[in-house]
Coordinates of C-alpha atoms in Angstrom, one line a residue:
M468 CA 70.1 54.7 93.4
D469 CA 67.8 57.7 93.9
L470 CA 69.4 60.6 95.7
T471 CA 66.1 62.5 95.8
E472 CA 65.4 60.6 98.9
R473 CA 68.9 60.9 100.5
L474 CA 69.1 60.8 104.2
A475 CA 71.0 63.4 106.2
P476 CA 72.5 61.9 109.4
V477 CA 71.7 63.6 112.7
G478 CA 75.1 64.8 114.1
L479 CA 76.9 64.1 117.3
D480 CA 76.1 67.6 118.7
D481 CA 72.4 66.7 118.6
V482 CA 72.5 63.2 120.1
V483 CA 73.1 62.1 123.7
I484 CA 73.4 58.3 124.2
E485 CA 71.9 56.9 127.5
D486 CA 71.7 53.2 126.8
P487 CA 72.2 50.3 129.2
F488 CA 74.2 48.3 126.7
W489 CA 76.3 51.0 124.9
S490 CA 76.7 53.8 127.5
P491 CA 79.2 51.8 129.7
K492 CA 81.3 51.0 126.7
I493 CA 81.3 54.6 125.5
D494 CA 81.9 56.0 129.0
R495 CA 85.0 53.8 129.2
T496 CA 86.4 55.4 126.0
I497 CA 88.2 58.2 128.0
E498 CA 90.0 55.6 130.2
T499 CA 90.8 53.6 127.0
L500 CA 92.2 56.7 125.2
L501 CA 94.4 57.6 128.2
S502 CA 95.7 54.0 128.1
Q503 CA 96.2 54.2 124.4
Y504 CA 98.2 57.5 124.7
E505 CA 100.6 55.6 127.0
K506 CA 101.0 53.0 124.3
L507 CA 101.6 55.6 121.6
E508 CA 104.4 56.9 123.7
A509 CA 105.8 53.5 124.5
Y510 CA 105.9 52.4 120.9
G511 CA 107.4 55.6 119.5
T512 CA 104.4 57.1 117.7
I513 CA 104.5 60.4 119.7
G514 CA 108.3 60.4 119.9
N515 CA 108.4 60.5 116.1
F516 CA 106.7 63.8 116.2
R517 CA 109.1 65.2 118.7
I518 CA 112.0 64.1 116.5
A519 CA 110.5 65.5 113.4
A520 CA 109.8 68.8 115.2
G521 CA 113.4 69.0 116.3
I522 CA 112.6 68.7 120.0
E523 CA 114.7 65.6 120.5
E524 CA 117.1 63.4 118.5
G525 CA 116.6 59.8 117.5
S526 CA 115.6 57.5 114.7
F527 CA 112.1 56.8 113.4
R528 CA 110.3 54.0 115.2
G529 CA 107.6 51.7 113.8
P530 CA 106.0 51.1 110.4
C531 CA 105.9 54.0 108.0
F532 CA 102.2 54.8 108.8
M533 CA 102.7 55.3 112.5
D534 CA 101.5 58.9 112.3
S535 CA 98.0 57.7 111.4
D536 CA 97.6 56.1 114.9
A537 CA 98.1 59.4 116.5
Y538 CA 95.7 61.1 114.2
K539 CA 93.0 58.5 114.8
W540 CA 93.6 58.9 118.5
L541 CA 93.0 62.7 118.2
E542 CA 89.9 62.2 116.2
A543 CA 88.5 59.9 118.9
V544 CA 89.4 62.3 121.6
S545 CA 87.6 65.1 119.7
Y546 CA 84.4 63.0 119.6
T547 CA 84.5 62.4 123.3
F548 CA 84.2 66.1 123.9
Y549 CA 80.6 66.0 122.7
R550 CA 79.8 63.7 125.6
R551 CA 82.2 64.7 128.4
R552 CA 85.3 66.8 128.8
D553 CA 88.3 65.3 130.7
S554 CA 91.1 67.7 131.7
E555 CA 93.8 65.0 131.5
L556 CA 92.7 63.9 128.0
E557 CA 92.5 67.6 126.9
E558 CA 96.0 68.3 128.2
K559 CA 97.5 65.3 126.3
A560 CA 95.6 66.1 123.1
G561 CA 96.8 69.7 123.3
Y562 CA 100.4 68.6 123.7
L563 CA 100.1 66.3 120.7
V564 CA 98.5 69.0 118.6
G565 CA 101.5 71.2 119.4
L566 CA 103.9 68.5 118.4
I567 CA 102.1 68.0 115.1
R568 CA 102.3 71.7 114.4
G569 CA 106.0 71.7 115.1
A570 CA 106.6 68.7 112.8
Q571 CA 104.9 70.4 109.8
A572 CA 107.2 72.0 107.2
D573 CA 106.7 75.6 106.2
D574 CA 105.1 74.6 102.9
G575 CA 102.5 72.4 104.7
Y576 CA 104.1 69.0 104.2
I577 CA 104.0 66.6 107.2
D578 CA 105.1 63.0 107.5
T579 CA 107.5 62.0 110.2
Y580 CA 108.7 58.9 108.4
I581 CA 109.8 60.9 105.4
T582 CA 111.1 63.8 107.4
I583 CA 113.2 61.8 109.9
N584 CA 114.6 59.4 107.2
G585 CA 115.3 62.2 104.8
R586 CA 113.4 60.6 101.9
L587 CA 112.0 62.3 98.9
R588 CA 108.3 63.2 99.1
Y589 CA 105.5 61.5 97.2
T590 CA 107.9 59.1 95.4
D591 CA 106.6 55.8 96.7
L592 CA 102.9 56.2 96.9
E593 CA 102.4 52.5 96.7
S594 CA 103.9 51.6 100.1
V595 CA 104.9 54.6 102.1
H596 CA 101.4 55.7 103.0
E597 CA 102.0 59.5 103.0
L598 CA 98.5 60.2 101.6
Y599 CA 96.9 57.7 103.9
C600 CA 98.5 59.4 106.9
A601 CA 97.5 62.8 105.5
G602 CA 93.9 61.6 105.2
H603 CA 93.8 60.7 108.9
L604 CA 95.3 64.0 109.8
I605 CA 92.6 65.8 107.9
E606 CA 89.9 63.7 109.4
A607 CA 91.3 64.5 112.9
A608 CA 91.5 68.2 112.0
V609 CA 87.9 68.4 110.9
A610 CA 86.7 66.5 114.0
H611 CA 88.8 68.6 116.4
F612 CA 87.6 71.9 115.0
S613 CA 83.9 70.7 114.9
A614 CA 84.1 69.7 118.5
T615 CA 86.2 72.5 120.0
S616 CA 86.0 75.4 117.5
K617 CA 89.8 75.6 117.8
R618 CA 91.7 76.2 114.6
D619 CA 95.2 75.0 115.6
L620 CA 94.9 71.4 114.2
L621 CA 92.5 72.5 111.4
E622 CA 95.2 74.9 110.1
V623 CA 97.7 72.0 110.0
G624 CA 95.2 69.9 108.0
I625 CA 94.4 72.7 105.6
K626 CA 98.1 73.4 105.0
A627 CA 98.8 69.7 104.4
A628 CA 95.9 69.5 101.9
D629 CA 97.1 72.6 100.1
N630 CA 100.5 71.0 99.8
I631 CA 99.0 67.9 98.2
Y632 CA 96.9 70.0 95.9
R633 CA 99.9 72.0 94.7
H634 CA 101.9 68.8 94.0
F635 CA 99.3 66.7 92.3
I636 CA 97.0 69.3 90.6
E637 CA 99.1 72.5 90.1
G638 CA 102.3 70.5 89.7
G639 CA 100.7 68.1 87.3
R640 CA 102.0 65.0 89.0
A641 CA 100.0 61.9 88.5
G642 CA 99.9 59.2 91.3
V643 CA 97.7 56.6 92.9
P644 CA 97.6 56.4 96.7
G645 CA 98.7 53.0 97.8
H646 CA 96.3 53.0 100.7
E647 CA 93.0 54.9 100.3
E648 CA 91.9 57.3 102.9
I649 CA 92.8 60.7 101.5
E650 CA 89.8 60.7 99.3
L651 CA 87.1 60.6 102.0
A652 CA 89.1 63.0 104.2
L653 CA 89.3 65.6 101.4
V654 CA 85.5 65.5 101.0
R655 CA 85.1 66.0 104.7
L656 CA 87.4 69.0 104.5
Y657 CA 85.5 70.4 101.5
R658 CA 82.2 70.1 103.4
L659 CA 83.6 72.0 106.3
T660 CA 85.4 74.7 104.4
G661 CA 83.5 75.0 101.1
D662 CA 86.8 75.0 99.3
G663 CA 86.2 73.2 96.0
R664 CA 89.9 72.4 95.4
Y665 CA 89.7 69.7 98.0
F666 CA 86.7 68.1 96.3
E667 CA 88.4 68.3 93.0
L668 CA 91.5 66.6 94.4
A669 CA 89.4 63.8 96.0
R670 CA 87.7 63.2 92.7
V671 CA 91.0 63.1 90.8
F672 CA 92.4 60.4 93.2
I673 CA 89.2 58.4 92.7
D674 CA 88.9 58.7 88.9
I675 CA 92.6 58.0 88.2
R676 CA 92.7 54.6 89.8
G677 CA 92.9 51.7 87.4
T678 CA 93.3 53.9 84.3
E679 CA 96.0 53.7 81.7
E680 CA 96.9 57.3 82.5
V681 CA 98.8 56.4 85.6
S682 CA 100.0 53.4 87.7
F683 CA 102.3 53.1 90.6
T684 CA 105.2 52.8 88.1
R685 CA 104.7 56.4 87.1
C686 CA 106.0 57.5 90.5
P687 CA 109.8 57.3 90.5
D688 CA 111.8 56.1 93.5
D689 CA 114.4 58.3 95.3
T690 CA 116.9 57.8 92.5
G691 CA 114.5 58.9 89.8
K692 CA 114.1 55.4 88.4
Q693 CA 110.8 53.9 87.7
K694 CA 109.5 51.2 90.0
D695 CA 107.8 48.0 89.1
R696 CA 107.4 45.8 92.2
H697 CA 103.7 44.9 92.5
A698 CA 104.1 41.7 94.5
C699 CA 100.5 41.9 95.7
G700 CA 99.1 42.7 92.3
Q701 CA 97.0 45.7 91.3
R702 CA 93.8 44.1 92.5
Y703 CA 95.2 44.3 96.0
F704 CA 95.3 48.2 95.7
Q705 CA 91.9 48.4 93.8
N706 CA 94.0 49.7 90.9
H707 CA 93.3 47.0 88.3
V708 CA 90.2 48.7 86.7
P709 CA 88.7 52.2 86.9
I710 CA 85.8 52.8 89.3
T711 CA 83.3 52.6 86.4
A712 CA 84.3 48.9 85.8
L713 CA 84.2 47.7 89.5
T714 CA 81.5 45.1 90.2
E715 CA 83.0 43.3 93.2
V716 CA 84.9 44.1 96.4
T717 CA 88.4 43.0 96.0
G718 CA 91.9 43.2 97.4
H719 CA 93.0 44.5 100.8
A720 CA 89.7 45.0 102.6
V721 CA 90.4 48.2 104.6
R722 CA 91.8 49.8 101.5
A723 CA 88.8 48.8 99.4
L724 CA 86.2 50.0 101.9
Y725 CA 87.9 53.3 102.6
Y726 CA 88.0 53.8 98.9
N727 CA 84.3 53.0 98.6
C728 CA 83.6 55.5 101.4
G729 CA 85.3 58.2 99.4
V730 CA 83.5 57.2 96.2
T731 CA 80.2 57.3 98.1
D732 CA 80.9 60.7 99.4
V733 CA 81.6 62.0 95.9
Y734 CA 78.5 60.3 94.7
L735 CA 76.4 62.0 97.4
E736 CA 77.8 65.4 96.3
T737 CA 77.4 64.9 92.5
G738 CA 74.7 62.3 91.9
D739 CA 76.9 61.0 89.1
E740 CA 75.7 57.4 88.3
K741 CA 79.2 56.5 87.1
Y742 CA 79.8 56.1 90.8
G743 CA 76.3 55.0 91.9
G744 CA 76.1 51.9 89.7
P745 CA 79.5 50.4 90.8
L746 CA 78.8 51.2 94.4
G747 CA 75.5 49.3 94.3
A748 CA 77.1 46.3 92.6
M749 CA 80.0 46.2 95.0
W750 CA 77.7 46.4 98.0
E751 CA 75.5 43.5 96.7
N752 CA 78.7 41.5 96.1
M753 CA 80.0 42.1 99.6
V754 CA 76.9 41.3 101.6
T755 CA 75.6 38.4 99.5
K756 CA 78.8 36.6 98.7
R757 CA 81.8 37.9 100.7
M758 CA 80.7 38.6 104.3
H759 CA 80.6 36.4 107.3
I760 CA 77.5 35.9 109.4
T761 CA 79.1 38.2 112.0
G762 CA 79.5 41.0 109.5
G763 CA 83.1 40.2 109.2
V764 CA 84.8 41.0 105.9
G765 CA 88.3 40.6 104.5
S766 CA 88.4 36.8 105.0
L767 CA 91.8 36.0 103.6
I768 CA 94.9 36.1 105.8
N769 CA 97.0 36.5 102.6
G770 CA 96.8 40.2 101.9
E771 CA 94.2 40.9 104.6
S772 CA 91.9 40.8 101.6
F773 CA 88.5 39.8 100.2
G774 CA 88.4 36.3 98.9
A775 CA 86.5 34.9 95.9
D776 CA 82.7 34.6 96.1
Y777 CA 81.7 32.3 99.1
E778 CA 85.4 32.0 100.2
L779 CA 84.6 32.4 103.9
P780 CA 86.8 30.1 106.0
N781 CA 86.2 30.0 109.8
E782 CA 89.4 29.2 111.8
H783 CA 91.8 30.5 109.2
T784 CA 89.9 33.7 108.4
Y785 CA 91.2 37.2 108.9
N786 CA 88.4 39.7 109.4
E787 CA 90.6 42.5 110.6
T788 CA 88.9 44.7 113.1
C789 CA 89.6 47.8 111.0
A790 CA 87.8 46.2 108.1
Q791 CA 84.7 45.8 110.2
I792 CA 84.9 49.4 111.1
A793 CA 85.4 50.4 107.5
S794 CA 82.3 48.4 106.6
I795 CA 80.3 50.3 109.1
F796 CA 81.6 53.6 107.7
W797 CA 80.7 52.6 104.2
N798 CA 77.2 51.3 105.1
H799 CA 76.5 54.5 107.0
R800 CA 77.3 56.4 103.8
M801 CA 75.3 54.1 101.6
A802 CA 72.4 54.6 103.9
Q803 CA 72.5 58.3 103.1
T804 CA 71.9 57.6 99.4
G805 CA 68.3 56.7 100.1
A806 CA 65.8 55.2 102.6
D807 CA 66.7 51.5 102.5
S808 CA 67.1 49.6 105.8
R809 CA 69.5 47.1 104.3
Y810 CA 72.5 49.4 105.0
H811 CA 71.7 49.9 108.6
D812 CA 70.9 46.2 109.0
I813 CA 74.6 45.6 108.1
V814 CA 75.7 48.4 110.5
E815 CA 73.8 46.7 113.3
L816 CA 75.0 43.2 112.5
T817 CA 78.6 44.4 112.4
L818 CA 78.4 46.6 115.5
Y819 CA 77.1 43.8 117.7
N820 CA 79.3 41.1 116.4
G821 CA 82.3 41.7 114.1
F822 CA 83.2 45.1 115.6
L823 CA 82.6 44.4 119.3
S824 CA 84.6 41.2 119.2
G825 CA 87.7 43.3 118.5
I826 CA 87.8 44.5 122.1
S827 CA 87.6 42.7 125.5
L828 CA 84.8 43.3 127.9
D829 CA 87.0 45.4 130.1
G830 CA 88.2 47.5 127.2
K831 CA 91.9 46.7 127.7
K832 CA 92.8 44.1 125.1
Y833 CA 92.2 43.8 121.3
F834 CA 91.8 41.4 118.5
Y835 CA 93.4 42.3 115.2
P836 CA 91.9 39.3 113.2
N837 CA 88.5 38.0 114.3
P838 CA 88.1 34.2 113.5
L839 CA 84.9 32.3 113.7
K840 CA 86.6 29.2 115.0
S841 CA 89.6 28.7 117.3
S842 CA 91.5 25.7 118.4
G843 CA 92.5 27.7 121.5
R844 CA 95.5 29.6 120.2
H845 CA 93.8 33.0 119.8
E846 CA 94.0 35.6 122.5
R847 CA 93.6 39.4 122.6
S848 CA 96.6 41.6 123.0
E849 CA 97.1 44.9 124.9
W850 CA 98.7 46.5 121.8
F851 CA 100.2 45.8 118.4
Q852 CA 103.3 47.1 116.6
C853 CA 100.9 47.8 113.7
A854 CA 98.3 49.5 116.0
C855 CA 95.7 50.7 113.5
C856 CA 92.8 48.9 115.2
P857 CA 92.7 50.2 118.8
P858 CA 92.4 53.9 118.1
N859 CA 90.1 53.1 115.2
M860 CA 87.8 51.3 117.7
A861 CA 88.0 54.3 120.0
R862 CA 86.9 56.7 117.3
L863 CA 83.8 54.6 116.4
F864 CA 82.8 54.2 120.1
A865 CA 83.1 57.9 120.6
S866 CA 81.2 58.8 117.4
L867 CA 78.4 56.2 117.7
G868 CA 75.7 58.8 118.1
Q869 CA 75.8 59.8 114.5
Y870 CA 74.6 56.4 113.4
I871 CA 71.2 56.4 115.2
Y872 CA 69.0 58.9 113.3
G873 CA 68.6 60.4 109.8
T874 CA 66.1 62.8 108.2
S875 CA 64.7 63.2 104.7
R876 CA 61.7 65.3 103.4
G877 CA 59.7 65.6 106.6
T878 CA 60.7 62.1 107.9
I879 CA 62.7 61.1 111.0
F880 CA 64.4 57.8 110.4
V881 CA 65.3 55.6 113.4
N882 CA 68.3 53.6 112.1
Q883 CA 69.7 52.1 115.3
F884 CA 67.9 51.2 118.6
I885 CA 70.3 52.9 121.0
G886 CA 68.8 54.7 123.9
G887 CA 69.2 58.4 124.6
R888 CA 68.0 61.8 123.7
A889 CA 68.1 63.5 120.3
S890 CA 67.2 67.0 119.1
I891 CA 66.3 66.7 115.4
R892 CA 65.8 69.7 113.1
L893 CA 63.1 68.8 110.6
P894 CA 62.6 71.1 107.6
G895 CA 59.1 72.6 107.7
T896 CA 58.5 71.4 111.2
G897 CA 61.2 72.8 113.4
T898 CA 63.1 71.0 116.2
V899 CA 61.7 67.7 117.3
G900 CA 62.9 66.1 120.5
L901 CA 63.0 62.3 120.6
L902 CA 63.7 60.2 123.7
Q903 CA 64.5 56.5 123.0
E904 CA 64.3 54.1 125.9
G905 CA 64.5 50.4 126.4
E906 CA 66.9 47.5 127.0
Y907 CA 67.4 46.5 123.4
P908 CA 68.9 44.2 122.3
R909 CA 68.3 42.0 125.4
Y910 CA 64.6 42.8 125.3
G911 CA 62.6 43.7 122.2
E912 CA 60.6 46.7 123.5
V913 CA 61.9 50.1 122.4
R914 CA 59.9 53.2 123.5
F915 CA 60.0 56.7 122.0
T916 CA 58.6 59.9 123.4
V917 CA 58.1 62.9 121.2
G918 CA 59.0 66.4 122.4
I919 CA 57.6 69.3 120.3
S920 CA 56.5 72.8 121.0
H921 CA 53.3 72.6 118.8
P922 CA 51.4 69.9 117.0
A923 CA 52.9 69.0 113.6
A924 CA 52.4 66.4 110.9
F925 CA 55.4 64.4 109.9
T926 CA 56.6 60.8 109.6
I927 CA 58.6 58.7 112.0
A928 CA 60.1 55.7 110.3
L929 CA 61.5 52.8 112.4
R930 CA 63.9 50.4 110.8
K931 CA 62.5 46.8 110.8
P932 CA 65.6 44.7 111.5
A933 CA 66.3 42.0 108.9
W934 CA 66.1 39.3 111.6
L935 CA 62.7 40.4 112.9
E936 CA 59.6 38.4 112.1
K937 CA 56.9 39.4 114.6
Y938 CA 56.3 42.8 116.1
T939 CA 53.6 45.3 117.2
I940 CA 53.4 49.1 117.2
E941 CA 51.6 51.1 119.9
I942 CA 50.8 54.8 119.9
N943 CA 50.1 56.3 123.2
G944 CA 49.5 52.9 124.7
K945 CA 47.1 51.7 122.0
R946 CA 47.7 49.1 119.2
H947 CA 48.5 50.9 116.0
L948 CA 47.9 49.4 112.6
N949 CA 47.9 52.4 110.3
F950 CA 51.5 52.2 109.1
Q951 CA 53.3 51.2 105.9
V952 CA 56.5 49.1 105.5
E953 CA 58.7 50.3 102.6
K954 CA 62.3 49.3 102.0
G955 CA 62.5 47.9 105.5
Y956 CA 61.2 51.0 107.4
I957 CA 57.9 51.1 109.3
S958 CA 56.5 54.5 108.5
I959 CA 54.1 56.2 110.9
M960 CA 52.6 59.4 109.5
R961 CA 50.4 61.5 111.8
E962 CA 50.0 64.8 113.5
W963 CA 52.3 64.4 116.5
K964 CA 51.8 66.2 119.8
D965 CA 54.1 66.8 122.7
K966 CA 54.6 63.7 124.9
D967 CA 53.2 61.3 122.3
T968 CA 54.7 57.9 122.6
I969 CA 55.6 55.0 120.4
A970 CA 56.2 51.4 121.6
F971 CA 58.0 49.2 119.1
V972 CA 57.7 45.6 120.5
M973 CA 59.9 43.1 118.8
A974 CA 59.8 39.4 119.4
I975 CA 63.4 38.3 120.0
R976 CA 64.0 34.6 120.2
P977 CA 66.9 32.2 119.5
V978 CA 67.0 30.8 116.0
L979 CA 69.2 28.4 114.0
M980 CA 70.9 30.0 111.0
S981 CA 72.0 28.1 107.9
C982 CA 74.4 29.1 105.1
H983 CA 74.7 29.2 101.3
R984 CA 75.6 25.8 99.9
R985 CA 78.8 27.2 98.3
V986 CA 80.3 28.1 101.6
T987 CA 81.8 24.6 101.7
G988 CA 83.3 24.9 105.2
N989 CA 79.8 25.4 106.6
A990 CA 78.1 22.6 104.8
H991 CA 75.8 20.6 107.2
H992 CA 76.4 23.2 109.9
C993 CA 74.3 25.8 111.7
A994 CA 74.8 28.8 113.9
V995 CA 72.7 30.3 116.7
A996 CA 71.4 33.9 116.6
F997 CA 69.4 35.9 119.1
G998 CA 68.2 39.2 117.7
P999 CA 71.2 41.0 116.2
F1000 CA 73.6 38.8 118.1
V1001 CA 75.5 35.8 116.6
Y1002 CA 76.4 33.2 119.3
C1003 CA 79.3 30.9 119.7
L1004 CA 80.3 27.9 121.8
E1005 CA 83.3 28.2 124.1
Q1006 CA 85.1 25.2 125.7
I1007 CA 84.9 26.8 129.2
D1008 CA 81.1 26.6 129.1
N1009 CA 81.0 23.0 127.8
P1010 CA 83.4 21.1 130.0
G1011 CA 81.9 17.7 129.5
A1012 CA 83.0 17.2 125.9
D1013 CA 85.5 18.3 123.4
L1014 CA 83.9 21.3 121.8
F1015 CA 84.6 20.0 118.3
D1016 CA 82.6 16.8 119.0
I1017 CA 79.3 18.7 119.7
R1018 CA 76.5 18.2 117.2
I1019 CA 73.0 19.7 116.9
D1020 CA 69.8 17.9 116.0
P1021 CA 67.6 20.7 114.6
D1022 CA 64.5 18.7 115.4
D1023 CA 65.4 18.5 119.1
I1024 CA 66.9 21.9 120.1
R1025 CA 64.8 23.3 123.0
F1026 CA 66.4 26.7 123.5
G1027 CA 66.7 28.2 126.9
I1028 CA 67.6 31.8 127.9
D1029 CA 70.1 31.8 130.8
D1030 CA 70.0 35.3 132.2
E1031 CA 71.6 34.2 135.4
K1032 CA 74.7 33.1 133.4
S1033 CA 75.0 36.3 131.4
L1034 CA 78.3 37.9 131.0
S1035 CA 79.3 41.3 132.4
D1036 CA 77.1 43.5 130.2
G1037 CA 73.9 41.5 130.7
I1038 CA 73.4 39.7 127.4
P1039 CA 72.2 36.2 128.3
A1040 CA 73.8 32.9 127.5
I1041 CA 71.7 30.5 125.5
S1042 CA 71.4 26.8 126.2
F1043 CA 70.1 24.1 123.9
N1044 CA 70.0 20.3 123.5
A1045 CA 73.0 18.9 121.7
R1046 CA 74.8 15.5 121.1
I1047 CA 78.4 14.4 121.3
D1048 CA 79.7 11.5 119.4
T1049 CA 80.9 8.9 122.0
G1050 CA 82.1 6.3 119.5
D1051 CA 85.7 5.7 118.4
T1052 CA 85.3 6.8 114.8
P1053 CA 88.1 5.8 112.5
L1054 CA 89.8 8.3 110.3
Y1055 CA 87.9 7.0 107.2
Y1056 CA 84.9 4.7 107.0
A1057 CA 82.3 3.6 104.5
L1058 CA 79.3 5.9 104.4
R1059 CA 76.2 4.5 106.1
K1060 CA 78.3 1.6 107.6
M1061 CA 79.4 3.4 110.7
N1062 CA 77.2 3.0 113.8
H1063 CA 77.5 6.4 115.5
T1064 CA 76.7 6.5 119.2
H1065 CA 75.6 9.8 120.7
K1066 CA 75.2 11.2 124.2
K1067 CA 72.7 14.0 124.9
I1068 CA 74.1 17.1 126.6
R1069 CA 72.9 20.6 127.3
A1070 CA 75.2 22.9 125.4
R1071 CA 75.7 26.6 126.3
A1072 CA 76.5 29.4 123.9
V1073 CA 77.5 33.1 124.6
P1074 CA 77.5 36.1 122.2
Y1075 CA 80.3 35.9 119.7
Y1076 CA 81.7 39.4 120.6
A1077 CA 82.3 38.2 124.2
W1078 CA 84.4 35.1 123.5
N1079 CA 88.0 34.9 124.9
N1080 CA 87.2 36.9 128.0
R1081 CA 87.8 34.0 130.4
G1082 CA 91.0 32.7 129.1
K1083 CA 92.1 30.8 125.9
G1084 CA 90.1 27.8 124.7
K1085 CA 88.3 26.4 121.8
M1086 CA 85.5 28.4 120.1
L1087 CA 83.0 27.6 117.4
V1088 CA 80.4 29.7 115.6
W1089 CA 79.2 27.1 113.0
I1090 CA 78.2 23.9 114.8
P1091 CA 77.9 20.6 112.8
L1092 CA 74.5 19.0 112.5
I1093 CA 74.1 15.5 113.7
S1094 CA 74.9 12.8 111.0

């Protein structure tokens, strides 16, 4: 990778989203966060802080990592302040920050599970998640300060990081975090404060993984005895080889991708290719061999983990919502290593499919796993005992603005087609205003208007989506041909004037997608895509046949766009010709000796993210071809 062309993201304070598809979902975040606060109370997350702070008596409730849900919630709340302030939300956030301050020990240590249960600190890094929780605290602290300029939560995060530094660096204790997260958080704290100790600590936690210097067994349990209980295996924790030897994504998907986020952050700061090489190899492995068509990753239920190459089941897949979020986080960071549209292609694919499927259209129910086929048993829930996904979704919705634009060496990169206004500081040029309008992804025309105080020469680079084949560019209403396409970006270099316009017109049409031959579950199957969306069949839309009997003849498909049958956010249904097998097929029969009888039907598909919003029922992404 070449960091000389690294992209700097345009931050939340400089972007205002005004988009027909995304704005309603983002505006709903405040209501969602208020509802989530009630769940955090009901399930004991907030109560744990009251008990740890000595305000009330009781026992610890929930899994050992419950604190992290509160921290993710606070981080999401902080991001909403860039868009709109809400007095009730601010009051609840202020109350929670006060509880967290009260639960922190004088030396900076904070973890309600350890404090309430009277356990020894940092003695079970494999499973207790102290450093994972601390990482989410630090992320929330950085976000809260950046949005509000208040130091109350930031001081808690700094004291917690200082405590970890004293223990592991000054105290000479070696240990591997069982669930990565602290690494990326420490880099964020370093970038905010400039304190190099935090970067040093992040790098130590990254470099020590998979080495002979230390393993989980080096951390004694509460009795001082060494532990050796790695039921999941070191690959599950990404602790089987050092970072320099990693060539594939493996183990627990969220752990792996949070780890890769931290490694990418360190690489961005150092340019050290001992990180850059493995990151590139792992990214190629994930997107070419271990990722679903929806962007879903972490396909195995066992261990919430990555499978082997091409091990991508449909009905019995996992694809935890948090893993899709972690993939977006990592691809956003990889995009900063250089101008290459592939990374934001994956961000887009995951946003519109694997991520959005994790929440219902009304924003009140959630999926934890996200299968690509259902026999009718799957249904979203209002909350989970292990509630990592709901606040994680909220913080991505609230921070979506940072994924849209980037800058590098006199170029503005448009990474995502999400409408709104941006104020972009471009070195050597000054501040450039950019207004993005359109109804993407329902329609393919996206319009940009430049706002600038004086004419200036610079480049605007538009990401050419991976799915896009035909398009046109217009400047000030006239067809423009003087552009270059490099690494997936359409680069337009000219002297821009105030109120200059760009129209990027993309031809969006339904297409049939196929699959690599080694994904055996999808052999002789196809899927329907429309722009960035992957579609699925639901039983409710196809009442005349059992969904699993539907077949496609690719030579007789005749797609139709059914806008009048769109779901609540305006993305259309797609209809097409299909067949159903009407014969009574035996369980086994001689190939080519069975006379199949088929009936023509008109099948209807909806966007994958929108399934299971009208009750339980069968669902199918990969549709068999006619035999």
